PDB file of C-alpha atoms in Angstrom:
ATOM      1  CA  UNK A 212     -48.259  -0.182  76.188  1.00 48.00           C
ATOM      2  CA  UNK A 213     -47.036   3.403  75.330  1.00 45.00           C
ATOM      3  CA  UNK A 214     -46.048   4.394  78.415  1.00 53.00           C
ATOM      4  CA  UNK A 215     -43.502   1.597  78.259  1.00 51.00           C
ATOM      5  CA  UNK A 216     -42.214   2.816  74.533  1.00 38.00           C
ATOM      6  CA  UNK A 217     -42.216   6.168  76.185  1.00 46.00           C
ATOM      7  CA  UNK A 218     -39.614   5.000  78.772  1.00 50.00           C
ATOM      8  CA  UNK A 219     -37.874   3.293  76.712  1.00 48.00           C
ATOM      9  CA  UNK A 220     -37.199   5.971  74.285  1.00 42.00           C
ATOM     10  CA  UNK A 221     -36.310   7.899  76.976  1.00 50.00           C
ATOM     11  CA  UNK A 222     -33.920   5.281  78.420  1.00 48.00           C
ATOM     12  CA  UNK A 223     -32.682   5.064  75.046  1.00 46.00           C
ATOM     13  CA  UNK A 224     -31.935   8.874  74.043  1.00 48.00           C
ATOM     14  CA  UNK A 225     -30.340   9.116  77.956  1.00 48.00           C
ATOM     15  CA  UNK A 226     -27.755   6.166  77.271  1.00 47.00           C
ATOM     16  CA  UNK A 227     -26.550   7.325  74.080  1.00 44.00           C
ATOM     17  CA  UNK A 228     -26.643  10.915  74.936  1.00 47.00           C
ATOM     18  CA  UNK A 229     -24.455  10.372  78.287  1.00 45.00           C
ATOM     19  CA  UNK A 230     -22.041   7.387  76.356  1.00 44.00           C
ATOM     20  CA  UNK A 231     -19.712   9.739  74.162  1.00 41.00           C
ATOM     21  CA  UNK A 232     -18.403  11.710  77.112  1.00 45.00           C
ATOM     22  CA  UNK A 233     -17.307   8.487  79.526  1.00 43.00           C
ATOM     23  CA  UNK A 234     -16.773   5.476  76.904  1.00 46.00           C
ATOM     24  CA  UNK A 235     -12.941   5.059  78.517  1.00 51.00           C
ATOM     25  CA  UNK A 236     -13.864   5.637  82.220  1.00 72.00           C
ATOM     26  CA  UNK A 237     -16.812   4.257  83.003  1.00 86.00           C
ATOM     27  CA  UNK A 238     -18.021   2.951  86.820  1.00 95.00           C
ATOM     28  CA  UNK A 239     -18.690  -0.870  86.437  1.00 96.00           C
ATOM     29  CA  UNK A 240     -22.204  -2.402  86.592  1.00 96.00           C
ATOM     30  CA  UNK A 241     -22.170  -2.989  90.181  1.00 96.00           C
ATOM     31  CA  UNK A 242     -20.422   0.448  91.367  1.00 97.00           C
ATOM     32  CA  UNK A 243     -23.717   2.174  89.471  1.00 97.00           C
ATOM     33  CA  UNK A 244     -26.141  -0.118  90.273  1.00 98.00           C
ATOM     34  CA  UNK A 245     -24.595   0.531  94.205  1.00 98.00           C
ATOM     35  CA  UNK A 246     -24.614   4.085  93.812  1.00 98.00           C
ATOM     36  CA  UNK A 247     -28.040   4.529  92.709  1.00 98.00           C
ATOM     37  CA  UNK A 248     -29.307   2.383  96.003  1.00 98.00           C
ATOM     38  CA  UNK A 249     -27.340   4.938  97.748  1.00 98.00           C
ATOM     39  CA  UNK A 250     -29.214   7.806  96.022  1.00 98.00           C
ATOM     40  CA  UNK A 251     -32.960   6.397  96.278  1.00 97.00           C
ATOM     41  CA  UNK A 252     -32.121   5.391 100.139  1.00 97.00           C
ATOM     42  CA  UNK A 253     -30.929   8.751 100.744  1.00 97.00           C
ATOM     43  CA  UNK A 254     -33.524  10.257  98.876  1.00 95.00           C
ATOM     44  CA  UNK A 255     -35.867   8.484 100.796  1.00 94.00           C
ATOM     45  CA  UNK A 256     -33.766   9.201 104.069  1.00 95.00           C
ATOM     46  CA  UNK A 257     -34.261  13.045 103.865  1.00 93.00           C
ATOM     47  CA  UNK A 258     -37.825  12.985 103.113  1.00 89.00           C
ATOM     48  CA  UNK A 259     -39.305  10.824 106.158  1.00 91.00           C
ATOM     49  CA  UNK A 260     -41.581  12.389 109.028  1.00 89.00           C
ATOM     50  CA  UNK A 261     -37.995  11.984 111.375  1.00 90.00           C
ATOM     51  CA  UNK A 262     -35.514  13.185 109.121  1.00 92.00           C
ATOM     52  CA  UNK A 263     -32.734  15.485 110.156  1.00 95.00           C
ATOM     53  CA  UNK A 264     -30.020  17.746 108.442  1.00 96.00           C
ATOM     54  CA  UNK A 265     -27.832  14.949 109.256  1.00 97.00           C
ATOM     55  CA  UNK A 266     -29.725  12.966 106.316  1.00 97.00           C
ATOM     56  CA  UNK A 267     -29.967  16.384 103.979  1.00 96.00           C
ATOM     57  CA  UNK A 268     -25.956  16.337 104.639  1.00 97.00           C
ATOM     58  CA  UNK A 269     -25.788  12.857 103.238  1.00 98.00           C
ATOM     59  CA  UNK A 270     -27.581  13.216 100.446  1.00 97.00           C
ATOM     60  CA  UNK A 271     -25.515  16.054  99.243  1.00 97.00           C
ATOM     61  CA  UNK A 272     -22.665  13.930  99.517  1.00 97.00           C
ATOM     62  CA  UNK A 273     -23.706  11.934  96.558  1.00 98.00           C
ATOM     63  CA  UNK A 274     -23.116  14.807  94.759  1.00 97.00           C
ATOM     64  CA  UNK A 275     -20.570  16.708  92.754  1.00 96.00           C
ATOM     65  CA  UNK A 276     -19.216  20.055  93.425  1.00 94.00           C
ATOM     66  CA  UNK A 277     -20.425  20.956  90.043  1.00 93.00           C
ATOM     67  CA  UNK A 278     -23.607  19.335  89.742  1.00 96.00           C
ATOM     68  CA  UNK A 279     -26.558  19.991  87.966  1.00 96.00           C
ATOM     69  CA  UNK A 280     -30.494  19.389  88.742  1.00 94.00           C
ATOM     70  CA  UNK A 281     -32.565  19.808  85.987  1.00 94.00           C
ATOM     71  CA  UNK A 282     -36.487  19.446  85.865  1.00 92.00           C
ATOM     72  CA  UNK A 283     -37.060  18.613  82.291  1.00 93.00           C
ATOM     73  CA  UNK A 284     -40.646  18.638  82.345  1.00 88.00           C
ATOM     74  CA  UNK A 285     -40.554  22.090  83.494  1.00 89.00           C
ATOM     75  CA  UNK A 286     -37.812  23.096  82.107  1.00 91.00           C
ATOM     76  CA  UNK A 287     -35.756  24.714  85.057  1.00 91.00           C
ATOM     77  CA  UNK A 288     -32.425  23.663  85.845  1.00 92.00           C
ATOM     78  CA  UNK A 289     -30.350  24.224  88.973  1.00 88.00           C
ATOM     79  CA  UNK A 290     -26.660  24.574  88.855  1.00 87.00           C
ATOM     80  CA  UNK A 291     -24.254  23.549  91.272  1.00 80.00           C
ATOM     81  CA  UNK A 292     -24.694  25.527  94.770  1.00 88.00           C
ATOM     82  CA  UNK A 293     -24.874  22.812  97.459  1.00 92.00           C
ATOM     83  CA  UNK A 294     -25.212  25.917 100.184  1.00 93.00           C
ATOM     84  CA  UNK A 295     -28.322  26.591  98.559  1.00 92.00           C
ATOM     85  CA  UNK A 296     -29.570  23.552  97.944  1.00 91.00           C
ATOM     86  CA  UNK A 297     -29.147  22.540 101.589  1.00 94.00           C
ATOM     87  CA  UNK A 298     -30.928  25.497 102.669  1.00 93.00           C
ATOM     88  CA  UNK A 299     -33.952  24.748 100.421  1.00 90.00           C
ATOM     89  CA  UNK A 300     -33.932  21.227 101.517  1.00 91.00           C
ATOM     90  CA  UNK A 301     -34.000  22.542 105.257  1.00 92.00           C
ATOM     91  CA  UNK A 302     -36.574  25.133 104.246  1.00 89.00           C
ATOM     92  CA  UNK A 303     -38.643  21.582 103.185  1.00 85.00           C
ATOM     93  CA  UNK A 304     -38.224  20.100 106.483  1.00 86.00           C
ATOM     94  CA  UNK A 305     -40.952  22.577 107.885  1.00 83.00           C
ATOM     95  CA  UNK A 306     -43.700  20.816 106.238  1.00 83.00           C
ATOM     96  CA  UNK A 307     -45.263  18.845 108.313  1.00 84.00           C
ATOM     97  CA  UNK A 308     -44.442  14.962 106.833  1.00 88.00           C
ATOM     98  CA  UNK A 309     -46.941  12.606 108.153  1.00 90.00           C
ATOM     99  CA  UNK A 310     -45.673   9.771 105.690  1.00 92.00           C
ATOM    100  CA  UNK A 311     -43.313   9.328 102.429  1.00 92.00           C
ATOM    101  CA  UNK A 312     -42.258   6.299 101.018  1.00 93.00           C
ATOM    102  CA  UNK A 313     -39.646   6.040  97.839  1.00 94.00           C
ATOM    103  CA  UNK A 314     -39.812   2.923  96.305  1.00 95.00           C
ATOM    104  CA  UNK A 315     -37.444   1.746  93.365  1.00 97.00           C
ATOM    105  CA  UNK A 316     -39.534   0.088  90.957  1.00 96.00           C
ATOM    106  CA  UNK A 317     -36.600  -0.138  88.007  1.00 97.00           C
ATOM    107  CA  UNK A 318     -33.173   0.554  87.419  1.00 98.00           C
ATOM    108  CA  UNK A 319     -31.296   0.427  83.579  1.00 97.00           C
ATOM    109  CA  UNK A 320     -27.617   0.923  83.676  1.00 97.00           C
ATOM    110  CA  UNK A 321     -25.383   2.412  81.242  1.00 95.00           C
ATOM    111  CA  UNK A 322     -21.983   3.969  80.767  1.00 94.00           C
ATOM    112  CA  UNK A 323     -21.831   6.032  83.692  1.00 96.00           C
ATOM    113  CA  UNK A 324     -25.771   6.526  83.882  1.00 97.00           C
ATOM    114  CA  UNK A 325     -28.337   5.004  85.701  1.00 98.00           C
ATOM    115  CA  UNK A 326     -32.362   5.671  84.727  1.00 97.00           C
ATOM    116  CA  UNK A 327     -34.579   5.260  87.949  1.00 97.00           C
ATOM    117  CA  UNK A 328     -38.004   4.476  88.031  1.00 97.00           C
ATOM    118  CA  UNK A 329     -39.344   5.480  91.246  1.00 96.00           C
ATOM    119  CA  UNK A 330     -42.799   5.330  92.950  1.00 95.00           C
ATOM    120  CA  UNK A 331     -43.306   8.049  95.911  1.00 93.00           C
ATOM    121  CA  UNK A 332     -46.334   7.844  98.375  1.00 94.00           C
ATOM    122  CA  UNK A 333     -46.561   9.782 101.225  1.00 92.00           C
ATOM    123  CA  UNK A 334     -49.027  12.651 103.147  1.00 92.00           C
ATOM    124  CA  UNK A 335     -47.570  16.022 104.049  1.00 89.00           C
ATOM    125  CA  UNK A 336     -49.131  18.871 105.305  1.00 89.00           C
ATOM    126  CA  UNK A 337     -47.443  22.469 103.622  1.00 86.00           C
ATOM    127  CA  UNK A 338     -45.677  24.954 106.017  1.00 81.00           C
ATOM    128  CA  UNK A 339     -48.577  27.595 106.696  1.00 84.00           C
ATOM    129  CA  UNK A 340     -51.546  25.029 105.206  1.00 88.00           C
ATOM    130  CA  UNK A 341     -53.843  23.469 107.401  1.00 88.00           C
ATOM    131  CA  UNK A 342     -54.849  20.819 104.981  1.00 92.00           C
ATOM    132  CA  UNK A 343     -53.185  17.451 103.892  1.00 93.00           C
ATOM    133  CA  UNK A 344     -51.525  16.663 100.797  1.00 90.00           C
ATOM    134  CA  UNK A 345     -51.319  13.512  99.247  1.00 93.00           C
ATOM    135  CA  UNK A 346     -48.390  12.250  97.153  1.00 90.00           C
ATOM    136  CA  UNK A 347     -48.815   9.290  95.072  1.00 93.00           C
ATOM    137  CA  UNK A 348     -46.441   9.309  91.705  1.00 92.00           C
ATOM    138  CA  UNK A 349     -44.402   7.514  89.682  1.00 94.00           C
ATOM    139  CA  UNK A 350     -41.387   9.445  88.231  1.00 93.00           C
ATOM    140  CA  UNK A 351     -38.299   8.802  85.920  1.00 96.00           C
ATOM    141  CA  UNK A 352     -34.858  10.061  87.103  1.00 97.00           C
ATOM    142  CA  UNK A 353     -31.644   9.788  85.688  1.00 97.00           C
ATOM    143  CA  UNK A 354     -28.363  10.257  87.397  1.00 98.00           C
ATOM    144  CA  UNK A 355     -25.338  10.675  85.540  1.00 98.00           C
ATOM    145  CA  UNK A 356     -21.864  10.289  87.136  1.00 98.00           C
ATOM    146  CA  UNK A 357     -18.606  12.090  87.121  1.00 96.00           C
ATOM    147  CA  UNK A 358     -15.502   9.811  86.698  1.00 93.00           C
ATOM    148  CA  UNK A 359     -15.110  10.058  91.167  1.00 95.00           C
ATOM    149  CA  UNK A 360     -18.378   8.291  90.990  1.00 96.00           C
ATOM    150  CA  UNK A 361     -20.337  11.462  92.000  1.00 97.00           C
ATOM    151  CA  UNK A 362     -23.667  12.325  90.413  1.00 97.00           C
ATOM    152  CA  UNK A 363     -22.477  15.102  88.382  1.00 97.00           C
ATOM    153  CA  UNK A 364     -26.240  15.725  86.417  1.00 97.00           C
ATOM    154  CA  UNK A 365     -29.864  14.809  87.679  1.00 97.00           C
ATOM    155  CA  UNK A 366     -32.493  14.797  84.907  1.00 97.00           C
ATOM    156  CA  UNK A 367     -36.194  14.586  86.454  1.00 94.00           C
ATOM    157  CA  UNK A 368     -38.081  13.670  83.474  1.00 91.00           C
ATOM    158  CA  UNK A 369     -41.658  14.095  85.187  1.00 76.00           C
ATOM    159  CA  UNK A 370     -44.401  11.985  86.868  1.00 68.00           C
ATOM    160  CA  UNK A 371     -45.987   8.946  85.447  1.00 53.00           C
ATOM    161  CA  UNK A 372     -44.462   8.672  82.089  1.00 42.00           C
TER     162      UNK A 372
END
C-alpha cells in the first residue's frame, strides 16, 4: 500500500514538474508510448549476453545531444557527454552477462514525460571477479523528452519503490 502511494506521489510530482515546460509542444500519448517502449527495448538489448557496440549506439541514438542522466537516490547527475557514456557502457560489456531481462511492468504518460516501472532480472560476473552477482530489482525511471522527441532527462528514482 505504501509503495503504491509513494509511486503515485512520485508520478504526480514528475508530471506536474515537467508539464510546465512543454505544454504547447507535447508529443502525443501514442508517440510517447512508442518512444518509451523503444527505450526499454534498447536498454534490454545493450545488457544482453550477446549485446554488441551497435546496441549501445542504438541506445545512445535515443538521447538528445544535451541529455541529463540523474540517479536521484544517490544524488548523482551526469551531464550530456555521449562519448563518455558510450565508453562507460562499452566498459560494462567486460562484465560477463550470463542472463539479463528488463521487463516493463507499468507506464504512466504525461506531457512529454513517461514514468516507467521496470523489473530487471539477471546474472553477471563483474570483470575481475569470479563470483556470480544475481540481479533482481524493480526500479522507477522517468523519461523527459525534448521537442524533437529525444530523451532529454533520465531520472532513475531507485530500486524497489
